[in-house]
Amino acid sequence: MSERYKIAVLPGDGIGPEIMAVGVAVLQAVGPRHGLDFEFVEALAGGAAIDATGEPLPVQTLELCRRSDAVYLGAVGGPQWDTLGADKRPERALLGLRAGLGLFANLRPAIVLPQLIDASTLKREVIEGVDILVVRELIGGIYFGQPKGIFPEIKGVRRGVNTMSYSEVEIERIGRVAFESARKRKGRLCSVDKANVLEVSQLWREKITALAREYPDVELTHMYVDNCAMQLVRWPKQFDTIVTGNLFGDILSDEAAMLTGSIGMLPSASLSRGGTGVFEPVHGSAPDIAGQDKANPLAQVLSGAMLLRYGLGQPEAADAIERAVGTVLDQGWRTGDIAGPNTQVIGCQAMGEKLLTVL
Ligand code: NAD
C-alpha cells in the first residue's frame, strides 16, 4: 500500500511556473518508487493571485495549504506589482503563509557541491566540503516585538522603535527543531546570539543551554553574532548546524548561502509545530529571465527533497532526488547561471528532462 499525500502547489510569478513544472515532475517520478502517492492541487499566490482576485494570498489558497500535508512554493513578485501598497504586494503572500500556518522555523542548507566549487567567490580550500544548516526563528524577535513604530515628536524629534523580545516558549520550540536537525546531521549545534550586550540573548543562551541536557548526543557551542559573521567567511567548515533568532538568522543565512555562490541551487524549508510546512527556493521570481527557459530549476527540485525529508519524513526519497541532482551535474549539464568550463548549457525544461533520466 502506498502512502497518500496532498501537496498544495503555488507556482507564483516570474520563473515560478517554469521551475515548479520541473519540481512537480521530479516528485511525480520519485513518488511511486518509494511507495508515495501524491495528489498535487495548484492554487494562486503572489502577483498571479493579485491579478485574479485582488489579494496576494486568497482565503481559498490558505485554506488549501492548511488542509495539505505540505506546501510547495515557487517564487512571488515582479516589477508590475511594485507600485502597490505594502499590504497588497505579492510578497505579502509569504508573510500570510508564515502567520497563517505558524511557520516558526526556517531551515536553510548551504552546501558547496564539489561540481560547483568554482561558483563561489571564496578560495577552494576554504569552501570545499562546506555543509551548513542555518535554523532561523521566523515569527518572533525584533520583526514582531512590541512596541514598534515611529513615535511622535518630543521636543521636535521623532523616535523609531522596534523591540527584540523572545519568550522562553519561543526559544525552546526553535531550540528543539535545531537540536533535532543537528542530531540528523553531524551532531554539532552552534547557537548564535549577542549575549554580551542583549538581555534577550542572555535568556536565549540560558534556555538553549538547559535544552542541551535533553540532547546529550549533540555538541552545543555558543558564538556571538559578530564573530559568527566573520567565522562564516574565515573558516565555514567549522559549522554544522547553526540556530539563531529572526534578525541574526536573516543576515547569517544569506551570508552562508552566498558561500556557495549559486542562488539557483539553494532550497529552504519553513516548519510549524507538527503542521504543514512550506518548501521553496531561496531565490526570488527572477523577472529578468522569466519566460525564457533560462531558469535553474535545481533550487526548486532540492526544495522538493526538503519537502520529502522534513515535511513528510521520507528521507530515502529525498536522498534519491539529491543524488539525481549530483549525477546530472557530474554529467556536465548546467543552466546558464552555474555554467563553467567543460560544461554544457541547457534550459530549465531540458534540465528537468535530464533529471528524469537519472532518477
Ligand atoms: P531574484 O532572486 O529573483 O533574482 C536575483 C538574480 O538572480 C537575478 O539576476 C536572477 O535572474 C537570478 N536568479 C534567481 N533565481 C534564479 C534561478 N533559479 N536561475 C537562474 N538565475 C536566477 O531577486 P530579485 O531580482 O531581487 O527579486 C525579484 C522579485 O522576486 C522581486 O519582486 C522580489 O520581491 C521577489 N522575491 C521573492 C522571493 C520569494 O518568493 N521567496 C524571494 C526574494 C525575492
mmCIF file of C-alpha atoms and ligand atoms in Angstrom:
data_model
loop_
_atom_site.group_PDB
_atom_site.id
_atom_site.type_symbol
_atom_site.label_atom_id
_atom_site.label_comp_id
_atom_site.label_asym_id
_atom_site.label_seq_id
_atom_site.Cartn_x
_atom_site.Cartn_y
_atom_site.Cartn_z
ATOM 1 C CA MET A 1 0.000 0.000 0.000
ATOM 2 C CA SER A 2 1.394 3.375 -0.941
ATOM 3 C CA GLU A 3 1.178 6.389 1.369
ATOM 4 C CA ARG A 4 -1.011 9.176 0.033
ATOM 5 C CA TYR A 5 -0.111 12.841 0.461
ATOM 6 C CA LYS A 6 -1.853 16.023 -0.617
ATOM 7 C CA ILE A 7 0.571 18.724 -1.779
ATOM 8 C CA ALA A 8 -0.537 22.342 -2.275
ATOM 9 C CA VAL A 9 1.347 23.704 -5.292
ATOM 10 C CA LEU A 10 1.787 27.500 -5.507
ATOM 11 C CA PRO A 11 3.875 28.297 -8.615
ATOM 12 C CA GLY A 12 3.632 32.095 -8.097
ATOM 13 C CA ASP A 13 5.192 34.578 -10.513
ATOM 14 C CA GLY A 14 8.124 35.116 -12.894
ATOM 15 C CA ILE A 15 10.146 31.916 -13.255
ATOM 16 C CA GLY A 16 7.935 30.272 -10.589
ATOM 17 C CA PRO A 17 5.716 28.316 -13.021
ATOM 18 C CA GLU A 18 8.721 27.139 -15.110
ATOM 19 C CA ILE A 19 10.734 25.781 -12.192
ATOM 20 C CA MET A 20 7.648 24.405 -10.481
ATOM 21 C CA ALA A 21 6.807 22.296 -13.558
ATOM 22 C CA VAL A 22 10.212 20.618 -13.165
ATOM 23 C CA GLY A 23 9.841 20.287 -9.379
ATOM 24 C CA VAL A 24 6.458 18.583 -9.642
ATOM 25 C CA ALA A 25 7.615 16.255 -12.442
ATOM 26 C CA VAL A 26 10.544 15.116 -10.282
ATOM 27 C CA LEU A 27 8.308 14.423 -7.257
ATOM 28 C CA GLN A 28 5.860 12.609 -9.516
ATOM 29 C CA ALA A 29 8.665 10.408 -10.820
ATOM 30 C CA VAL A 30 10.245 9.646 -7.465
ATOM 31 C CA GLY A 31 6.998 9.034 -5.548
ATOM 32 C CA PRO A 32 5.896 5.630 -6.897
ATOM 33 C CA ARG A 33 9.411 4.199 -6.496
ATOM 34 C CA HIS A 34 9.229 4.897 -2.774
ATOM 35 C CA GLY A 35 5.602 3.920 -2.200
ATOM 36 C CA LEU A 36 4.376 7.529 -2.193
ATOM 37 C CA ASP A 37 1.257 8.687 -3.969
ATOM 38 C CA PHE A 38 0.943 12.468 -4.376
ATOM 39 C CA GLU A 39 -2.173 14.486 -5.063
ATOM 40 C CA PHE A 40 -0.996 17.887 -6.331
ATOM 41 C CA VAL A 41 -3.514 20.736 -6.009
ATOM 42 C CA GLU A 42 -2.497 24.038 -7.597
ATOM 43 C CA ALA A 43 -3.543 27.430 -6.219
ATOM 44 C CA LEU A 44 -2.825 31.125 -6.744
ATOM 45 C CA ALA A 45 -0.350 33.149 -4.677
ATOM 46 C CA GLY A 46 1.569 36.407 -5.147
ATOM 47 C CA GLY A 47 1.137 38.634 -8.188
ATOM 48 C CA ALA A 48 -0.808 35.976 -10.076
ATOM 49 C CA ALA A 49 -3.322 35.935 -7.220
ATOM 50 C CA ILE A 50 -3.485 39.753 -7.105
ATOM 51 C CA ASP A 51 -4.331 39.874 -10.814
ATOM 52 C CA ALA A 52 -7.057 37.238 -10.455
ATOM 53 C CA THR A 53 -8.563 38.140 -7.066
ATOM 54 C CA GLY A 54 -7.041 41.391 -5.781
ATOM 55 C CA GLU A 55 -5.390 39.551 -2.867
ATOM 56 C CA PRO A 56 -1.799 38.183 -2.676
ATOM 57 C CA LEU A 57 -2.938 35.214 -0.584
ATOM 58 C CA PRO A 58 -6.616 34.441 -1.226
ATOM 59 C CA VAL A 59 -8.527 32.735 1.602
ATOM 60 C CA GLN A 60 -9.016 29.637 -0.587
ATOM 61 C CA THR A 61 -5.258 29.304 -1.044
ATOM 62 C CA LEU A 62 -4.540 29.496 2.693
ATOM 63 C CA GLU A 63 -7.349 27.016 3.375
ATOM 64 C CA LEU A 64 -5.924 24.586 0.810
ATOM 65 C CA CYS A 65 -2.473 24.932 2.415
ATOM 66 C CA ARG A 66 -3.908 24.204 5.865
ATOM 67 C CA ARG A 67 -5.624 21.067 4.551
ATOM 68 C CA SER A 68 -2.492 19.802 2.762
ATOM 69 C CA ASP A 69 0.405 17.706 4.023
ATOM 70 C CA ALA A 70 2.939 20.144 2.577
ATOM 71 C CA VAL A 71 3.082 23.365 0.564
ATOM 72 C CA TYR A 72 5.388 23.506 -2.453
ATOM 73 C CA LEU A 73 6.022 27.155 -3.377
ATOM 74 C CA GLY A 74 7.802 28.685 -6.381
ATOM 75 C CA ALA A 75 8.504 32.418 -6.026
ATOM 76 C CA VAL A 76 6.390 35.560 -5.915
ATOM 77 C CA GLY A 77 6.808 39.164 -7.005
ATOM 78 C CA GLY A 78 7.692 41.251 -10.024
ATOM 79 C CA PRO A 79 8.061 44.866 -11.142
ATOM 80 C CA GLN A 80 4.440 45.121 -12.342
ATOM 81 C CA TRP A 81 3.254 44.926 -8.699
ATOM 82 C CA ASP A 82 5.944 47.127 -7.140
ATOM 83 C CA THR A 83 3.735 50.222 -7.054
ATOM 84 C CA LEU A 84 1.039 48.581 -4.910
ATOM 85 C CA GLY A 85 0.737 49.450 -1.209
ATOM 86 C CA ALA A 86 2.813 47.380 1.224
ATOM 87 C CA ASP A 87 -0.137 45.233 2.336
ATOM 88 C CA LYS A 88 -1.143 44.408 -1.253
ATOM 89 C CA ARG A 89 2.286 43.427 -2.587
ATOM 90 C CA PRO A 90 2.897 39.833 -3.788
ATOM 91 C CA GLU A 91 5.479 39.293 -1.005
ATOM 92 C CA ARG A 92 2.602 39.627 1.481
ATOM 93 C CA ALA A 93 1.654 36.101 0.480
ATOM 94 C CA LEU A 94 4.854 34.842 2.165
ATOM 95 C CA LEU A 95 4.090 36.679 5.407
ATOM 96 C CA GLY A 96 0.479 35.439 5.238
ATOM 97 C CA LEU A 97 1.655 31.845 4.907
ATOM 98 C CA ARG A 98 4.131 32.214 7.801
ATOM 99 C CA ALA A 99 1.489 33.671 10.088
ATOM 100 C CA GLY A 100 -1.402 31.506 8.827
ATOM 101 C CA LEU A 101 0.487 28.232 9.174
ATOM 102 C CA GLY A 102 2.555 29.182 12.253
ATOM 103 C CA LEU A 103 5.862 28.672 10.433
ATOM 104 C CA PHE A 104 8.292 29.456 13.240
ATOM 105 C CA ALA A 105 11.355 27.578 11.976
ATOM 106 C CA ASN A 106 13.213 28.345 8.760
ATOM 107 C CA LEU A 107 15.797 25.801 7.621
ATOM 108 C CA ARG A 108 18.343 26.841 5.012
ATOM 109 C CA PRO A 109 21.125 24.487 3.985
ATOM 110 C CA ALA A 110 24.254 25.934 2.407
ATOM 111 C CA ILE A 111 26.069 23.080 0.732
ATOM 112 C CA VAL A 112 29.036 23.544 -1.553
ATOM 113 C CA LEU A 113 28.671 20.816 -4.160
ATOM 114 C CA PRO A 114 32.040 19.587 -5.487
ATOM 115 C CA GLN A 115 30.852 20.178 -9.060
ATOM 116 C CA LEU A 116 30.180 23.881 -8.365
ATOM 117 C CA ILE A 117 33.154 24.890 -6.243
ATOM 118 C CA ASP A 118 34.251 27.452 -8.820
ATOM 119 C CA ALA A 119 30.909 29.304 -8.479
ATOM 120 C CA SER A 120 31.990 30.563 -5.051
ATOM 121 C CA THR A 121 33.953 33.768 -4.604
ATOM 122 C CA LEU A 122 35.978 32.138 -1.813
ATOM 123 C CA LYS A 123 39.091 30.000 -2.197
ATOM 124 C CA ARG A 124 38.646 26.298 -2.900
ATOM 125 C CA GLU A 125 40.399 25.194 0.298
ATOM 126 C CA VAL A 126 38.064 27.384 2.376
ATOM 127 C CA ILE A 127 34.787 26.150 0.937
ATOM 128 C CA GLU A 128 35.455 22.588 -0.237
ATOM 129 C CA GLY A 129 33.169 20.300 1.787
ATOM 130 C CA VAL A 130 31.083 23.082 3.382
ATOM 131 C CA ASP A 131 27.723 21.702 4.542
ATOM 132 C CA ILE A 132 25.893 24.066 6.904
ATOM 133 C CA LEU A 133 22.263 24.178 8.021
ATOM 134 C CA VAL A 134 21.015 27.518 9.369
ATOM 135 C CA VAL A 135 17.931 27.193 11.582
ATOM 136 C CA ARG A 136 16.351 30.648 11.909
ATOM 137 C CA GLU A 137 13.449 31.604 14.170
ATOM 138 C CA LEU A 138 10.912 33.114 11.800
ATOM 139 C CA ILE A 139 7.904 34.647 13.538
ATOM 140 C CA GLY A 140 9.330 36.283 16.670
ATOM 141 C CA GLY A 141 12.144 38.622 17.664
ATOM 142 C CA ILE A 142 12.638 42.187 16.557
ATOM 143 C CA TYR A 143 10.488 41.965 13.421
ATOM 144 C CA PHE A 144 7.387 41.359 15.526
ATOM 145 C CA GLY A 145 8.158 42.608 19.079
ATOM 146 C CA GLN A 146 6.043 45.389 20.612
ATOM 147 C CA PRO A 147 6.235 48.343 20.947
ATOM 148 C CA LYS A 148 7.148 49.147 17.360
ATOM 149 C CA GLY A 149 6.612 52.223 15.241
ATOM 150 C CA ILE A 150 7.772 55.753 14.568
ATOM 151 C CA PHE A 151 6.663 57.751 17.566
ATOM 152 C CA PRO A 152 5.589 61.429 17.530
ATOM 153 C CA GLU A 153 7.886 64.285 18.147
ATOM 154 C CA ILE A 154 9.144 65.012 21.633
ATOM 155 C CA LYS A 155 10.893 68.366 21.668
ATOM 156 C CA GLY A 156 10.834 68.306 17.863
ATOM 157 C CA VAL A 157 12.448 64.845 17.478
ATOM 158 C CA ARG A 158 10.653 61.675 16.329
ATOM 159 C CA ARG A 159 11.790 58.238 17.540
ATOM 160 C CA GLY A 160 11.788 54.930 15.605
ATOM 161 C CA VAL A 161 11.310 51.884 17.807
ATOM 162 C CA ASN A 162 11.495 48.118 17.408
ATOM 163 C CA THR A 163 11.639 45.638 20.241
ATOM 164 C CA MET A 164 13.647 42.452 20.288
ATOM 165 C CA SER A 165 11.826 40.020 22.509
ATOM 166 C CA TYR A 166 11.750 36.234 22.886
ATOM 167 C CA SER A 167 9.741 34.253 25.405
ATOM 168 C CA GLU A 168 11.078 31.031 26.904
ATOM 169 C CA VAL A 169 8.436 29.125 24.942
ATOM 170 C CA GLU A 170 9.584 30.614 21.622
ATOM 171 C CA ILE A 171 13.242 29.869 22.369
ATOM 172 C CA GLU A 172 12.505 26.313 23.394
ATOM 173 C CA ARG A 173 10.463 25.442 20.303
ATOM 174 C CA ILE A 174 13.099 26.718 17.843
ATOM 175 C CA GLY A 175 15.799 25.124 20.006
ATOM 176 C CA ARG A 176 14.128 21.736 19.713
ATOM 177 C CA VAL A 177 13.951 21.962 15.909
ATOM 178 C CA ALA A 178 17.657 22.841 15.871
ATOM 179 C CA PHE A 179 18.754 20.035 18.201
ATOM 180 C CA GLU A 180 16.635 17.508 16.257
ATOM 181 C CA SER A 181 18.127 18.736 12.966
ATOM 182 C CA ALA A 182 21.697 18.629 14.314
ATOM 183 C CA ARG A 183 21.052 15.082 15.509
ATOM 184 C CA LYS A 184 20.198 14.047 11.920
ATOM 185 C CA ARG A 185 23.419 15.686 10.671
ATOM 186 C CA LYS A 186 26.915 15.657 12.209
ATOM 187 C CA GLY A 187 25.629 16.287 15.737
ATOM 188 C CA ARG A 188 27.126 19.761 16.236
ATOM 189 C CA LEU A 189 24.997 22.804 17.043
ATOM 190 C CA CYS A 190 26.239 26.387 17.328
ATOM 191 C CA SER A 191 23.778 28.819 18.935
ATOM 192 C CA VAL A 192 24.349 32.398 17.817
ATOM 193 C CA ASP A 193 23.364 35.409 19.942
ATOM 194 C CA LYS A 194 24.605 38.715 21.323
ATOM 195 C CA ALA A 195 24.503 37.743 24.992
ATOM 196 C CA ASN A 196 27.350 40.102 25.885
ATOM 197 C CA VAL A 197 25.020 43.056 25.213
ATOM 198 C CA LEU A 198 21.374 41.959 24.944
ATOM 199 C CA GLU A 199 19.226 40.603 27.778
ATOM 200 C CA VAL A 200 17.024 38.830 25.217
ATOM 201 C CA SER A 201 20.145 36.919 24.141
ATOM 202 C CA GLN A 202 21.039 36.078 27.749
ATOM 203 C CA LEU A 203 17.678 34.332 28.143
ATOM 204 C CA TRP A 204 18.180 32.697 24.725
ATOM 205 C CA ARG A 205 21.569 31.298 25.804
ATOM 206 C CA GLU A 206 20.216 30.114 29.171
ATOM 207 C CA LYS A 207 17.281 28.233 27.589
ATOM 208 C CA ILE A 208 19.339 26.671 24.776
ATOM 209 C CA THR A 209 21.958 25.534 27.313
ATOM 210 C CA ALA A 210 19.256 23.969 29.504
ATOM 211 C CA LEU A 211 17.722 22.223 26.493
ATOM 212 C CA ALA A 212 21.077 20.657 25.622
ATOM 213 C CA ARG A 213 20.703 18.287 28.604
ATOM 214 C CA GLU A 214 17.945 16.501 26.671
ATOM 215 C CA TYR A 215 20.240 16.036 23.672
ATOM 216 C CA PRO A 216 23.469 14.602 25.103
ATOM 217 C CA ASP A 217 24.423 13.291 21.647
ATOM 218 C CA VAL A 218 24.560 16.867 20.254
ATOM 219 C CA GLU A 219 27.627 19.016 20.958
ATOM 220 C CA LEU A 220 26.459 22.557 21.731
ATOM 221 C CA THR A 221 28.604 25.681 21.387
ATOM 222 C CA HIS A 222 27.712 29.382 21.584
ATOM 223 C CA MET A 223 29.008 32.232 19.440
ATOM 224 C CA TYR A 224 28.356 35.976 19.310
ATOM 225 C CA VAL A 225 26.733 37.061 16.074
ATOM 226 C CA ASP A 226 29.521 39.452 15.038
ATOM 227 C CA ASN A 227 32.108 36.704 15.449
ATOM 228 C CA CYS A 228 29.868 34.253 13.553
ATOM 229 C CA ALA A 229 29.631 36.656 10.607
ATOM 230 C CA MET A 230 33.448 36.666 10.472
ATOM 231 C CA GLN A 231 33.907 32.944 11.045
ATOM 232 C CA LEU A 232 31.477 32.079 8.221
ATOM 233 C CA VAL A 233 33.824 33.589 5.656
ATOM 234 C CA ARG A 234 37.063 32.781 7.511
ATOM 235 C CA TRP A 235 36.565 29.024 8.032
ATOM 236 C CA PRO A 236 32.982 27.932 7.291
ATOM 237 C CA LYS A 237 33.828 24.232 7.645
ATOM 238 C CA GLN A 238 33.810 24.629 11.443
ATOM 239 C CA PHE A 239 29.970 24.836 11.330
ATOM 240 C CA ASP A 240 27.446 22.022 11.081
ATOM 241 C CA THR A 241 24.082 23.354 12.334
ATOM 242 C CA ILE A 242 23.541 26.981 13.409
ATOM 243 C CA VAL A 243 20.492 28.162 15.385
ATOM 244 C CA THR A 244 19.648 31.816 15.854
ATOM 245 C CA GLY A 245 16.863 34.381 16.141
ATOM 246 C CA ASN A 246 14.987 36.134 13.378
ATOM 247 C CA LEU A 247 17.186 39.185 12.702
ATOM 248 C CA PHE A 248 20.565 37.452 13.067
ATOM 249 C CA GLY A 249 19.251 34.492 11.052
ATOM 250 C CA ASP A 250 18.039 36.718 8.247
ATOM 251 C CA ILE A 251 21.546 38.081 7.753
ATOM 252 C CA LEU A 252 23.607 34.952 8.515
ATOM 253 C CA SER A 253 21.506 32.654 6.318
ATOM 254 C CA ASP A 254 22.107 34.937 3.332
ATOM 255 C CA GLU A 255 25.809 35.087 4.139
ATOM 256 C CA ALA A 256 26.007 31.293 4.461
ATOM 257 C CA ALA A 257 24.041 30.874 1.243
ATOM 258 C CA MET A 258 26.430 33.046 -0.714
ATOM 259 C CA LEU A 259 29.378 30.859 0.296
ATOM 260 C CA THR A 260 28.044 28.542 -2.382
ATOM 261 C CA GLY A 261 27.903 31.331 -4.970
ATOM 262 C CA SER A 262 24.891 29.936 -6.771
ATOM 263 C CA ILE A 263 21.486 31.282 -5.787
ATOM 264 C CA GLY A 264 19.757 28.979 -8.269
ATOM 265 C CA MET A 265 20.810 25.962 -6.172
ATOM 266 C CA LEU A 266 19.526 26.900 -2.714
ATOM 267 C CA PRO A 267 16.416 25.317 -1.189
ATOM 268 C CA SER A 268 14.614 26.153 2.072
ATOM 269 C CA ALA A 269 12.011 24.754 4.429
ATOM 270 C CA SER A 270 9.736 26.597 6.849
ATOM 271 C CA LEU A 271 8.200 24.405 9.523
ATOM 272 C CA SER A 272 5.418 24.670 12.083
ATOM 273 C CA ARG A 273 4.803 22.545 15.144
ATOM 274 C CA GLY A 274 3.534 19.294 13.676
ATOM 275 C CA GLY A 275 1.576 21.122 10.960
ATOM 276 C CA THR A 276 2.042 21.896 7.303
ATOM 277 C CA GLY A 277 5.456 23.148 6.184
ATOM 278 C CA VAL A 278 6.330 25.361 3.205
ATOM 279 C CA PHE A 279 9.184 24.355 0.882
ATOM 280 C CA GLU A 280 10.576 26.900 -1.583
ATOM 281 C CA PRO A 281 13.783 28.075 -3.266
ATOM 282 C CA VAL A 282 15.713 30.871 -1.542
ATOM 283 C CA HIS A 283 15.793 32.968 -4.717
ATOM 284 C CA GLY A 284 13.035 35.250 -5.970
ATOM 285 C CA SER A 285 10.951 35.251 -9.148
ATOM 286 C CA ALA A 286 13.850 36.418 -11.369
ATOM 287 C CA PRO A 287 11.679 38.578 -13.674
ATOM 288 C CA ASP A 288 14.743 39.366 -15.829
ATOM 289 C CA ILE A 289 14.811 35.793 -17.181
ATOM 290 C CA ALA A 290 11.152 34.764 -16.766
ATOM 291 C CA GLY A 291 9.529 33.027 -19.736
ATOM 292 C CA GLN A 292 12.879 32.418 -21.489
ATOM 293 C CA ASP A 293 13.539 28.844 -20.341
ATOM 294 C CA LYS A 294 16.791 30.034 -18.736
ATOM 295 C CA ALA A 295 15.962 29.493 -15.052
ATOM 296 C CA ASN A 296 17.831 26.980 -12.948
ATOM 297 C CA PRO A 297 15.177 24.615 -11.549
ATOM 298 C CA LEU A 298 17.550 22.852 -9.109
ATOM 299 C CA ALA A 299 16.726 25.006 -6.047
ATOM 300 C CA GLN A 300 13.075 24.140 -6.625
ATOM 301 C CA VAL A 301 13.912 20.463 -7.085
ATOM 302 C CA LEU A 302 16.065 20.434 -3.930
ATOM 303 C CA SER A 303 13.211 22.153 -2.067
ATOM 304 C CA GLY A 304 11.149 19.140 -3.133
ATOM 305 C CA ALA A 305 13.771 16.930 -1.463
ATOM 306 C CA MET A 306 13.407 19.016 1.721
ATOM 307 C CA LEU A 307 9.634 18.599 1.466
ATOM 308 C CA LEU A 308 10.120 14.841 1.495
ATOM 309 C CA ARG A 309 12.741 14.841 4.269
ATOM 310 C CA TYR A 310 11.340 17.437 6.698
ATOM 311 C CA GLY A 311 7.682 17.700 5.635
ATOM 312 C CA LEU A 312 6.735 14.073 5.053
ATOM 313 C CA GLY A 313 9.514 12.181 6.864
ATOM 314 C CA GLN A 314 10.614 10.333 3.711
ATOM 315 C CA PRO A 315 14.437 10.561 3.764
ATOM 316 C CA GLU A 316 15.082 7.805 1.180
ATOM 317 C CA ALA A 317 13.011 9.570 -1.478
ATOM 318 C CA ALA A 318 14.763 12.852 -0.566
ATOM 319 C CA ASP A 319 18.163 11.166 -0.934
ATOM 320 C CA ALA A 320 17.150 9.888 -4.388
ATOM 321 C CA ILE A 321 16.405 13.432 -5.590
ATOM 322 C CA GLU A 322 19.626 14.858 -4.152
ATOM 323 C CA ARG A 323 21.612 12.024 -5.780
ATOM 324 C CA ALA A 324 19.950 12.718 -9.141
ATOM 325 C CA VAL A 325 20.952 16.395 -8.940
ATOM 326 C CA GLY A 326 24.550 15.342 -8.243
ATOM 327 C CA THR A 327 24.522 12.887 -11.161
ATOM 328 C CA VAL A 328 23.225 15.439 -13.666
ATOM 329 C CA LEU A 329 25.896 17.931 -12.550
ATOM 330 C CA ASP A 330 28.547 15.191 -12.802
ATOM 331 C CA GLN A 331 27.409 14.624 -16.380
ATOM 332 C CA GLY A 332 28.277 18.268 -17.071
ATOM 333 C CA TRP A 333 24.783 19.683 -17.587
ATOM 334 C CA ARG A 334 24.324 23.263 -16.370
ATOM 335 C CA THR A 335 21.858 26.109 -16.662
ATOM 336 C CA GLY A 336 23.436 29.449 -17.601
ATOM 337 C CA ASP A 337 23.765 30.738 -14.020
ATOM 338 C CA ILE A 338 26.102 27.905 -12.971
ATOM 339 C CA ALA A 339 27.898 27.292 -16.277
ATOM 340 C CA GLY A 340 31.650 26.747 -16.137
ATOM 341 C CA PRO A 341 34.477 25.274 -18.210
ATOM 342 C CA ASN A 342 33.768 21.842 -19.753
ATOM 343 C CA THR A 343 30.044 22.078 -19.126
ATOM 344 C CA GLN A 344 27.033 22.103 -21.440
ATOM 345 C CA VAL A 345 24.458 24.835 -21.008
ATOM 346 C CA ILE A 346 20.835 23.729 -21.258
ATOM 347 C CA GLY A 347 17.469 25.325 -20.424
ATOM 348 C CA CYS A 348 15.160 24.848 -17.474
ATOM 349 C CA GLN A 349 12.962 22.285 -19.206
ATOM 350 C CA ALA A 350 15.904 20.250 -20.526
ATOM 351 C CA MET A 351 17.439 20.183 -17.047
ATOM 352 C CA GLY A 352 14.169 18.659 -15.842
ATOM 353 C CA GLU A 353 14.349 16.020 -18.574
ATOM 354 C CA LYS A 354 17.956 15.150 -17.659
ATOM 355 C CA LEU A 355 16.906 14.652 -14.043
ATOM 356 C CA LEU A 356 14.091 12.312 -15.045
ATOM 357 C CA THR A 357 16.533 10.106 -16.956
ATOM 358 C CA VAL A 358 18.745 9.551 -13.874
ATOM 359 C CA LEU A 359 16.105 9.238 -11.163
HETATM 360 P P1 NAD B 1 15.906 37.137 -7.543
HETATM 361 O O1 NAD B 1 16.382 36.088 -6.639
HETATM 362 O O2 NAD B 1 14.601 36.933 -8.187
HETATM 363 O O3 NAD B 1 16.990 37.398 -8.693
HETATM 364 C C1 NAD B 1 18.330 37.831 -8.423
HETATM 365 C C2 NAD B 1 19.231 37.432 -9.603
HETATM 366 O O4 NAD B 1 19.437 36.020 -9.568
HETATM 367 C C3 NAD B 1 18.619 37.737 -10.958
HETATM 368 O O5 NAD B 1 19.630 38.119 -11.842
HETATM 369 C C4 NAD B 1 18.018 36.423 -11.400
HETATM 370 O O6 NAD B 1 17.953 36.260 -12.799
HETATM 371 C C5 NAD B 1 18.968 35.414 -10.760
HETATM 372 N N1 NAD B 1 18.266 34.164 -10.408
HETATM 373 C C6 NAD B 1 17.428 33.984 -9.355
HETATM 374 N N2 NAD B 1 16.939 32.745 -9.368
HETATM 375 C C7 NAD B 1 17.487 32.127 -10.432
HETATM 376 C C8 NAD B 1 17.364 30.821 -10.982
HETATM 377 N N3 NAD B 1 16.570 29.866 -10.433
HETATM 378 N N4 NAD B 1 18.049 30.521 -12.100
HETATM 379 C C9 NAD B 1 18.857 31.436 -12.669
HETATM 380 N N5 NAD B 1 19.013 32.684 -12.194
HETATM 381 C C10 NAD B 1 18.334 33.030 -11.092
HETATM 382 O O7 NAD B 1 15.889 38.511 -6.688
HETATM 383 P P2 NAD B 1 15.371 39.963 -7.080
HETATM 384 O O8 NAD B 1 15.705 40.255 -8.501
HETATM 385 O O9 NAD B 1 15.863 40.842 -6.010
HETATM 386 O O10 NAD B 1 13.797 39.882 -6.908
HETATM 387 C C11 NAD B 1 12.882 39.648 -7.984
HETATM 388 C C12 NAD B 1 11.474 39.557 -7.421
HETATM 389 O O11 NAD B 1 11.377 38.394 -6.558
HETATM 390 C C13 NAD B 1 11.086 40.744 -6.543
HETATM 391 O O12 NAD B 1 9.738 41.058 -6.812
HETATM 392 C C14 NAD B 1 11.281 40.240 -5.132
HETATM 393 O O13 NAD B 1 10.467 40.897 -4.205
HETATM 394 C C15 NAD B 1 10.864 38.789 -5.301
HETATM 395 N N6 NAD B 1 11.417 37.866 -4.286
HETATM 396 C C16 NAD B 1 10.631 36.825 -3.930
HETATM 397 C C17 NAD B 1 11.104 35.877 -3.048
HETATM 398 C C18 NAD B 1 10.233 34.707 -2.731
HETATM 399 O O14 NAD B 1 9.263 34.468 -3.406
HETATM 400 N N7 NAD B 1 10.553 33.937 -1.709
HETATM 401 C C19 NAD B 1 12.408 35.980 -2.533
HETATM 402 C C20 NAD B 1 13.214 37.056 -2.946
HETATM 403 C C21 NAD B 1 12.705 37.995 -3.835
#
